[in-house]
XYZ file of C-alpha atoms in Angstrom:
394
model
C 0.147 0.056 0.220
C 1.349 3.536 -0.723
C 2.363 5.748 1.761
C 0.551 9.230 2.073
C 3.056 11.631 1.364
C 3.716 14.704 3.599
C 5.407 17.832 2.839
C 7.739 19.412 5.365
C 9.162 22.687 6.872
C 11.687 23.662 9.093
C 9.996 25.415 12.286
C 12.981 25.882 14.339
C 16.721 27.168 14.270
C 19.165 24.584 12.754
C 19.517 21.858 15.606
C 23.165 21.849 16.932
C 24.283 18.363 18.182
C 27.706 19.252 19.956
C 27.858 17.873 23.298
C 28.044 21.377 25.066
C 24.900 22.513 23.156
C 21.064 21.758 23.610
C 18.858 21.112 20.962
C 15.881 23.352 19.520
C 12.523 21.867 18.893
C 11.892 20.923 15.401
C 8.448 19.885 13.884
C 7.681 18.610 10.490
C 4.465 20.486 9.195
C 2.489 19.728 6.234
C 4.153 22.836 4.237
C 6.851 22.215 1.775
C 10.581 22.844 2.435
C 12.922 20.337 0.629
C 15.948 22.126 1.963
C 15.248 20.427 5.425
C 14.986 16.663 4.052
C 18.451 17.597 1.894
C 20.147 18.370 5.152
C 18.801 15.265 6.542
C 18.202 16.866 9.523
C 15.922 14.683 11.731
C 13.147 16.565 13.410
C 11.468 16.086 16.855
C 8.245 15.576 15.545
C 6.080 15.004 12.249
C 2.728 16.388 11.992
C 0.349 13.983 10.699
C -3.532 15.507 10.264
C -2.719 17.946 12.324
C -1.217 16.462 15.527
C 2.385 16.147 16.398
C 3.974 12.762 16.770
C 7.248 12.558 18.668
C 9.939 11.173 16.652
C 11.399 8.377 18.584
C 13.994 6.944 16.661
C 15.265 6.723 12.881
C 17.548 4.807 11.026
C 19.502 4.904 7.544
C 17.308 3.416 5.084
C 19.595 3.643 1.923
C 19.633 5.648 -1.125
C 19.819 8.919 1.098
C 16.824 8.020 2.950
C 16.122 8.007 6.595
C 13.457 5.860 8.319
C 11.721 7.037 11.041
C 9.382 5.821 14.039
C 7.025 8.542 16.132
C 4.472 7.861 18.755
C 1.420 10.004 20.143
C 0.204 9.134 23.635
C -3.191 7.331 23.028
C -2.564 7.186 19.193
C 0.201 4.432 18.777
C 2.979 4.480 16.644
C 3.479 5.762 12.836
C 6.235 5.345 10.790
C 7.694 6.734 7.177
C 10.904 7.896 5.648
C 12.809 11.070 4.882
C 14.507 12.161 1.754
C 15.189 15.013 -0.339
C 11.899 15.359 -1.546
C 10.805 15.865 1.915
C 8.637 13.276 4.383
C 6.647 10.272 3.227
C 4.394 8.705 6.084
C 3.129 5.241 5.310
C -0.448 4.672 5.876
C -1.646 3.560 9.312
C -0.513 -0.193 10.622
C 0.594 -0.875 7.194
C 4.063 -1.541 5.345
C 4.585 -3.067 1.997
C 7.383 -4.692 2.862
C 6.381 -6.428 5.660
C 3.704 -8.580 4.243
C 2.465 -10.080 7.630
C 1.962 -6.725 9.688
C -1.588 -6.053 8.588
C -2.986 -9.417 9.397
C -1.761 -9.237 12.553
C -3.080 -5.632 13.669
C -6.328 -6.661 11.793
C -6.426 -9.835 14.430
C -6.071 -7.087 17.077
C -2.482 -6.808 17.731
C -0.771 -3.928 19.229
C 2.208 -2.433 17.678
C 5.157 -2.544 19.719
C 7.858 -1.142 17.580
C 8.295 -0.696 13.959
C 11.324 -0.012 11.923
C 9.596 0.685 8.251
C 10.768 -1.694 5.641
C 12.606 -4.185 7.777
C 10.883 -5.331 11.343
C 7.905 -4.715 13.323
C 7.259 -5.969 16.814
C 3.521 -6.619 17.501
C 1.712 -7.549 20.810
C -1.032 -10.186 20.006
C -4.322 -10.486 22.152
C -2.907 -13.544 24.103
C 0.169 -11.780 24.939
C 2.543 -13.387 22.678
C 4.520 -11.193 20.404
C 4.953 -11.801 16.744
C 8.167 -10.400 14.610
C 7.392 -9.131 11.366
C 9.865 -9.018 8.677
C 10.427 -9.345 4.868
C 9.482 -12.138 3.280
C 12.048 -15.030 3.380
C 13.768 -13.294 6.440
C 11.642 -15.269 9.341
C 14.210 -18.352 8.935
C 17.022 -15.614 9.952
C 14.968 -15.108 13.363
C 14.282 -18.777 13.897
C 18.227 -19.856 13.370
C 19.026 -17.037 15.883
C 16.772 -18.576 18.025
C 18.450 -21.752 17.591
C 22.100 -20.570 18.088
C 20.957 -19.295 21.168
C 19.562 -22.240 23.104
C 23.282 -22.416 24.789
C 21.796 -19.798 27.137
C 19.728 -22.028 28.943
C 18.998 -22.875 31.511
C 20.592 -19.920 32.915
C 18.045 -17.562 31.045
C 14.496 -18.145 29.942
C 13.983 -17.597 26.174
C 11.399 -17.049 24.054
C 9.875 -20.150 22.306
C 9.103 -20.292 18.628
C 5.067 -20.711 18.563
C 4.623 -20.603 15.256
C 5.746 -19.387 11.966
C 5.596 -18.406 8.386
C 7.963 -17.056 5.602
C 7.311 -13.332 7.262
C 6.354 -13.997 10.706
C 7.507 -15.354 14.011
C 5.314 -15.713 16.760
C 7.178 -15.916 20.083
C 6.208 -16.746 23.870
C 6.480 -14.081 26.540
C 9.350 -13.936 28.498
C 8.181 -13.374 32.438
C 9.507 -10.602 34.632
C 10.488 -6.860 33.910
C 13.354 -5.466 31.526
C 16.533 -4.521 33.600
C 16.337 -0.803 32.220
C 13.969 1.151 34.625
C 15.397 0.688 38.303
C 11.857 2.195 39.755
C 10.435 -0.914 38.475
C 13.021 -3.258 40.603
C 13.558 -1.097 43.556
C 15.585 -3.090 46.477
C 15.571 -6.055 43.978
C 17.926 -4.044 41.411
C 21.203 -5.636 42.802
C 19.833 -9.169 42.928
C 18.761 -8.889 39.570
C 21.601 -7.928 37.710
C 23.791 -10.214 40.206
C 21.584 -13.371 39.013
C 21.391 -12.142 35.346
C 25.072 -12.115 34.791
C 25.354 -15.286 36.769
C 23.109 -16.818 34.004
C 25.133 -15.174 31.458
C 28.076 -16.695 32.636
C 26.562 -20.338 32.346
C 26.142 -19.837 28.542
C 27.534 -22.650 26.583
C 28.383 -22.020 22.735
C 28.396 -25.968 21.784
C 25.528 -26.625 19.079
C 22.512 -28.562 20.439
C 19.884 -30.697 19.312
C 17.591 -28.704 21.587
C 14.978 -26.911 19.096
C 11.882 -25.374 19.626
C 9.368 -27.980 18.419
C 7.259 -25.040 16.158
C 10.981 -24.391 14.340
C 11.609 -25.800 10.876
C 14.761 -27.616 10.580
C 17.739 -25.196 9.781
C 21.455 -25.877 9.789
C 23.196 -25.749 13.439
C 26.419 -24.177 12.425
C 27.435 -21.620 15.037
C 28.367 -18.463 13.610
C 31.347 -16.450 14.745
C 32.058 -12.633 15.461
C 35.462 -11.793 16.173
C 37.474 -8.532 16.614
C 37.746 -7.783 12.813
C 33.965 -8.336 12.507
C 33.176 -5.797 15.560
C 35.734 -2.971 13.738
C 33.881 -3.795 10.445
C 30.400 -2.831 12.415
C 31.913 0.377 13.232
C 32.950 1.284 9.828
C 29.575 0.439 8.754
C 27.867 2.573 11.259
C 30.279 5.145 10.569
C 29.213 5.440 7.231
C 25.744 5.373 7.697
C 25.854 8.606 10.175
C 28.229 9.989 7.972
C 26.412 12.899 6.633
C 24.889 13.687 10.296
C 28.233 13.688 11.860
C 30.252 15.538 9.196
C 28.123 18.939 9.418
C 28.792 19.338 13.132
C 31.760 20.780 15.216
C 32.923 19.942 18.850
C 33.996 22.659 21.147
C 37.569 21.564 20.044
C 36.900 22.778 15.992
C 36.952 19.179 15.035
C 33.710 17.406 13.467
C 32.057 14.638 15.341
C 32.902 12.516 11.783
C 36.756 13.579 12.636
C 36.244 12.051 16.280
C 34.876 9.094 15.156
C 37.404 8.370 12.761
C 40.339 9.023 15.032
C 38.400 6.790 17.885
C 37.672 4.064 15.526
C 41.366 3.913 14.596
C 42.622 3.477 18.045
C 39.872 1.058 18.834
C 40.904 -1.388 15.576
C 44.621 -1.316 16.923
C 43.697 -2.002 20.384
C 41.324 -4.952 19.249
C 43.723 -6.513 16.790
C 46.448 -6.178 19.334
C 44.615 -8.462 21.800
C 42.606 -10.471 19.678
C 45.900 -13.139 18.604
C 46.405 -13.812 22.097
C 42.883 -14.240 23.404
C 42.799 -17.232 25.729
C 40.291 -20.111 24.741
C 38.497 -19.657 27.638
C 37.373 -16.454 26.533
C 35.783 -17.447 23.261
C 31.902 -18.599 23.869
C 28.215 -17.847 23.000
C 27.583 -14.032 23.076
C 24.429 -12.309 22.370
C 25.946 -9.566 20.355
C 23.877 -6.865 21.514
C 23.559 -7.330 25.141
C 21.847 -4.227 26.976
C 19.582 -3.594 29.654
C 16.637 -3.835 27.747
C 17.338 -7.438 26.468
C 17.399 -8.788 29.794
C 14.165 -9.317 31.488
C 13.885 -10.427 35.313
C 11.119 -12.148 37.531
C 11.522 -12.751 41.650
C 10.392 -16.477 40.821
C 11.133 -17.155 37.261
C 14.800 -15.516 37.219
C 16.688 -14.106 34.018
C 15.193 -13.926 30.582
C 16.959 -12.924 27.339
C 15.287 -11.085 24.169
C 15.964 -10.569 20.792
C 18.520 -13.473 20.487
C 18.549 -13.194 16.424
C 22.245 -12.030 16.897
C 23.545 -15.044 19.138
C 26.671 -16.257 17.973
C 29.995 -17.389 19.422
C 32.525 -14.780 19.845
C 34.916 -13.014 22.169
C 32.692 -12.945 25.843
C 34.305 -9.752 26.582
C 32.269 -8.081 23.915
C 28.877 -8.592 25.763
C 30.185 -7.446 29.035
C 31.780 -4.159 27.097
C 28.290 -3.595 25.312
C 26.783 -3.891 28.919
C 29.218 -1.415 30.516
C 28.761 1.092 27.773
C 25.028 1.303 28.263
C 25.594 1.416 32.169
C 27.353 4.444 31.483
C 25.129 6.243 29.090
C 22.191 5.658 31.324
C 23.425 7.951 33.899
C 24.254 10.756 31.235
C 20.804 9.876 30.224
C 19.352 10.711 33.566
C 17.969 7.079 33.435
C 19.922 5.774 36.294
C 21.849 7.175 39.095
C 25.611 6.809 39.223
C 25.287 4.167 42.208
C 22.870 2.081 40.290
C 25.162 2.283 37.231
C 27.855 1.173 39.910
C 25.974 -1.638 40.851
C 25.888 -3.043 37.261
C 29.592 -2.144 36.669
C 30.773 -3.871 39.728
C 28.635 -7.149 38.926
C 30.072 -7.220 35.310
C 33.748 -6.758 36.886
C 33.020 -9.705 39.066
C 31.755 -12.053 36.508
C 34.856 -11.074 34.153
C 37.195 -11.903 36.863
C 35.301 -15.245 37.848
C 35.529 -16.145 33.953
C 39.152 -15.186 33.532
C 37.996 -12.566 31.161
C 40.820 -10.067 30.332
C 39.307 -6.473 31.761
C 41.342 -5.013 29.046
C 39.325 -6.523 26.541
C 36.098 -5.760 28.351
C 37.449 -1.796 28.308
C 38.001 -1.950 24.695
C 34.806 -3.218 23.561
C 33.259 -1.028 25.800
C 35.087 1.872 23.873
C 33.805 0.530 20.851
C 30.253 0.371 21.814
C 30.531 3.812 23.055
C 31.237 4.587 19.193
C 28.912 2.502 17.780
C 26.172 4.085 20.167
C 27.350 7.683 19.163
C 26.664 6.894 15.441
C 23.493 5.298 16.346
C 22.029 7.830 18.402
C 22.826 10.712 15.901
C 19.818 9.325 14.503
C 17.597 9.956 17.818
C 16.666 13.434 18.025
C 15.910 13.457 21.660
C 19.459 12.405 22.233
C 21.525 13.721 19.249
C 22.804 16.817 21.165
C 24.820 14.050 23.589
C 26.561 12.160 21.124
C 29.792 14.206 22.293
C 29.655 13.114 25.437
C 29.515 9.279 23.948
C 32.757 10.112 22.024
C 34.283 11.564 24.883
C 33.881 8.637 27.081
C 34.958 6.650 24.753
C 38.366 8.343 24.824
């Protein structure tokens, strides 16, 4: 289904993204302004049918396009694209590249997240969740589920309930995300200790323990090494380049120059230590492990979400990723320093017990901070803080 075309205009002064400057609110209206689209500046809000929808996230979408997701309390989620011609808003609850989405929503599902053209998550009426992907890509989701079974029994994992070529329905993992300390209260320390202990138990060996609803797929375990992590950094650097090269820091350098300098440093560090990594430091990793991927319940214990990226690799990568997110949550004002310290101390404890070199955790933490700077360049609410991420990576 073709999206409804919206043209745009810049309602505020140009947004500055240096770490020391505060962004001015921008709203996309239904009046024309191709200049705004050509500059690839992402707005704080998109006006749809006279209402301002807050832009929560955005992503590179190829061909000089940016995909965005916006929300409005009580109204749900809307998505679309931005390019030099302006803004396109997809019709509500539709995505021509995600064939299973409209049916799930018509059956009473509720849209939880939506990256247009790539993926959507829908909460179904029975409480289960469905991942909608492009036709033929559901097998990739299921393959990730199979690779992740080594996280059992330490973690509860979502189970595949049903699938077709573009949709995978997954069971609920009990508990709350380890993202909001207020939800956990006095259980904050216990939840993190149990979750990291569960992570330490993971085994990277292929297994025949496969969800009954999953089709038969190869069990070969993928490997993600230091060189692959460097490649990820370069990929995100290129994706964010148009947003980084036009912004200067207080030192007079562009954010892109800072990113390039830091990637060069981290590349050397990753390469220097990769050859000497002990066998014990290689194992099953989530590869995108952060506080929103871990669930915890006082009875059921820890659970793990979004395991599509599970593979073998240096276990320090997961711990470095968690460390970087813990520090970032304090800068975001979501965690106190004391709450972040609990997480960082538990990471250090588990790393020591597992014989993981703290220097490797540190370099993967730096790599994550650089990547987060590129990712959050696409998020209007936080794009003025990416200078902090780069300084932290130093």
